[in-house]
CSV table of C-alpha atoms in Angstrom, one decimal:
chain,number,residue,atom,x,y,z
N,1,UNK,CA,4.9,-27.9,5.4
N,2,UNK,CA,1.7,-26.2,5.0
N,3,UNK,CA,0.7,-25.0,1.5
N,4,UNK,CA,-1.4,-22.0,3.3
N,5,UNK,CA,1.0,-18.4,2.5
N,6,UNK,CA,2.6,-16.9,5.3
N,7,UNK,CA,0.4,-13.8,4.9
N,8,UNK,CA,-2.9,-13.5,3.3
N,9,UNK,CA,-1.9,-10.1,1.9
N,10,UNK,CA,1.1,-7.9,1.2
N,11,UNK,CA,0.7,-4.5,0.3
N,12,UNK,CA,3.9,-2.7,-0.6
N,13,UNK,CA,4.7,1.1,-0.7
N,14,UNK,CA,6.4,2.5,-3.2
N,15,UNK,CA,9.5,4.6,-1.6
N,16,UNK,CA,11.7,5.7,-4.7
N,17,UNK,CA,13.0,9.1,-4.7
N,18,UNK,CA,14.5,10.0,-8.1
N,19,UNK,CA,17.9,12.4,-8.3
N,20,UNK,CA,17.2,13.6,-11.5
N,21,UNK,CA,13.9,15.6,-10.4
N,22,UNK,CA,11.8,13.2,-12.2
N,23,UNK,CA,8.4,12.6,-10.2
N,24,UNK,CA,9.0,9.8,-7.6
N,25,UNK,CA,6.4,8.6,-5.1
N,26,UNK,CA,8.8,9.5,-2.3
N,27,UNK,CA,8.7,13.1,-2.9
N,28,UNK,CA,4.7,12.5,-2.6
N,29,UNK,CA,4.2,11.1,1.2
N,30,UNK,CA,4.8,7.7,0.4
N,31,UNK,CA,6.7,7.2,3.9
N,32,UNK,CA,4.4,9.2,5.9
N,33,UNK,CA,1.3,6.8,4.5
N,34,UNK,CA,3.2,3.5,4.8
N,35,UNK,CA,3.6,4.2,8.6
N,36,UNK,CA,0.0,5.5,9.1
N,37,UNK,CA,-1.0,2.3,7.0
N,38,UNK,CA,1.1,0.0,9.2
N,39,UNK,CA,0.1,1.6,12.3
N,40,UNK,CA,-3.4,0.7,11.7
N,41,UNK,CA,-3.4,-2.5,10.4
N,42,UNK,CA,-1.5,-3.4,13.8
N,43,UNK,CA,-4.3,-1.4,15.9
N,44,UNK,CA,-6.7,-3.2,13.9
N,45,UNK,CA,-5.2,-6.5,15.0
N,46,UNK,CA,-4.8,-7.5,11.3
N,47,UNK,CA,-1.0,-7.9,11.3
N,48,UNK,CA,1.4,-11.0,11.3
N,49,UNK,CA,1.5,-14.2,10.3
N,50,UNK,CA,-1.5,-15.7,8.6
N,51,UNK,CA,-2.7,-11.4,8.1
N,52,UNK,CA,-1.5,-8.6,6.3
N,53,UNK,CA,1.9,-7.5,5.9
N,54,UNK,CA,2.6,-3.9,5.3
N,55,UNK,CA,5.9,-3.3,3.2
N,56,UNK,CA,7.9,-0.3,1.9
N,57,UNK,CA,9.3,-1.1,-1.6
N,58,UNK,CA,12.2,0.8,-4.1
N,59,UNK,CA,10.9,1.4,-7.3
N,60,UNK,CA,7.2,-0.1,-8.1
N,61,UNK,CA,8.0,1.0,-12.0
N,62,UNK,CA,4.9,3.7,-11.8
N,63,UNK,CA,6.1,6.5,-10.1
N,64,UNK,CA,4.7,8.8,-13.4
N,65,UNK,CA,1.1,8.1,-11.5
N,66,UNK,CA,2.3,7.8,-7.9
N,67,UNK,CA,2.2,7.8,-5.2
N,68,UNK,CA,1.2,4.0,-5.7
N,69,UNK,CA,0.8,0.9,-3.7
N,70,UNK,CA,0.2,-2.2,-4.8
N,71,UNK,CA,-1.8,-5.1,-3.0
N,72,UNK,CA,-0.7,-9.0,-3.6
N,73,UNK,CA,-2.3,-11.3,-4.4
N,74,UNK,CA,-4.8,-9.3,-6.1
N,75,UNK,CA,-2.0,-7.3,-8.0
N,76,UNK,CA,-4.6,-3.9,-6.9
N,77,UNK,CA,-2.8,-0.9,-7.6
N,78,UNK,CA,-3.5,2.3,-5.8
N,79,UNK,CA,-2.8,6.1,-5.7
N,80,UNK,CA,-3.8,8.1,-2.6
N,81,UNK,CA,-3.3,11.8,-1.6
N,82,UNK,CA,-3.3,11.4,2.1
N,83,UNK,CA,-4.7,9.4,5.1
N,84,UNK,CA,-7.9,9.2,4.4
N,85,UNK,CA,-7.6,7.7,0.8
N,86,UNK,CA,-5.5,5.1,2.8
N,87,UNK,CA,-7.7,4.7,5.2
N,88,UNK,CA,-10.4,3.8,2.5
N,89,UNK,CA,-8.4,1.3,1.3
N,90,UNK,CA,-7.6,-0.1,4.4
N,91,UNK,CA,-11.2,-0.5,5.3
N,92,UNK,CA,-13.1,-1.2,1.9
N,93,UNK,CA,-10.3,-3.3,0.4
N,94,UNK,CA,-8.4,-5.0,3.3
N,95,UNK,CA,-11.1,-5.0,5.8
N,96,UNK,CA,-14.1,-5.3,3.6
N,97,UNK,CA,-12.8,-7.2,0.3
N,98,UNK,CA,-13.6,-4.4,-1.9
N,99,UNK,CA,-12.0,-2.4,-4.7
N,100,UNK,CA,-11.7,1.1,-3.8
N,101,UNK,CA,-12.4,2.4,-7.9
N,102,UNK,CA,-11.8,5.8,-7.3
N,103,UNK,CA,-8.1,5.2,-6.5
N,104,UNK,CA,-7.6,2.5,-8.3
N,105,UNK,CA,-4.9,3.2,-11.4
């Protein structure tokens, strides 16, 4: 058994939607963002074994400064707006191996 991990990098969405009305990243375009970040790590042929793995998660414990994501194994948190702060991400941090600051909590 190899000691290599299955995926270089996760990067998980947090989904949770609170009943109480308290902020939650799923009221925020947390799903919407998760599938435009998985759609293009797959068209950027970066998905799969050995790549990236794009996940949706419950509760990430940070929903107070959400929408958040969260990239393993650098433990790089994130809050976006919309597309294009995902797509910074994806291309300075995942493609380029740099910290996007800006949206980094």
């Amino acid at each position: 058994m190899s000691d290599a991990p299955y995926f270089e990098r996760h990067v998980f969405f947090c989904m949770n939607k609170r009943e109480d009305g308290r902020n939650s990243c799923g009221d925020h375009g947390a799903e919407k963002a998760q599938k435009h970040c998985k759609r293009r790590i797959k068209d950027l042929n970066m998905s799969g074994a050995g790549n990236i793995r794009i996940n949706q998660a419950g509760c990430l414990d940070r929903c107070e400064e959400g929408p958040v994501l969260v990239i393993y194994p650098e433990g790089t948190w994130y809050t976006y707006v919309d597309n294009s702060d995902i797509d910074d991400i994806i291309d300075s941090h995942l493609v380029g191996g740099k910290v996007v600051d800006r949206l980094k909590i």
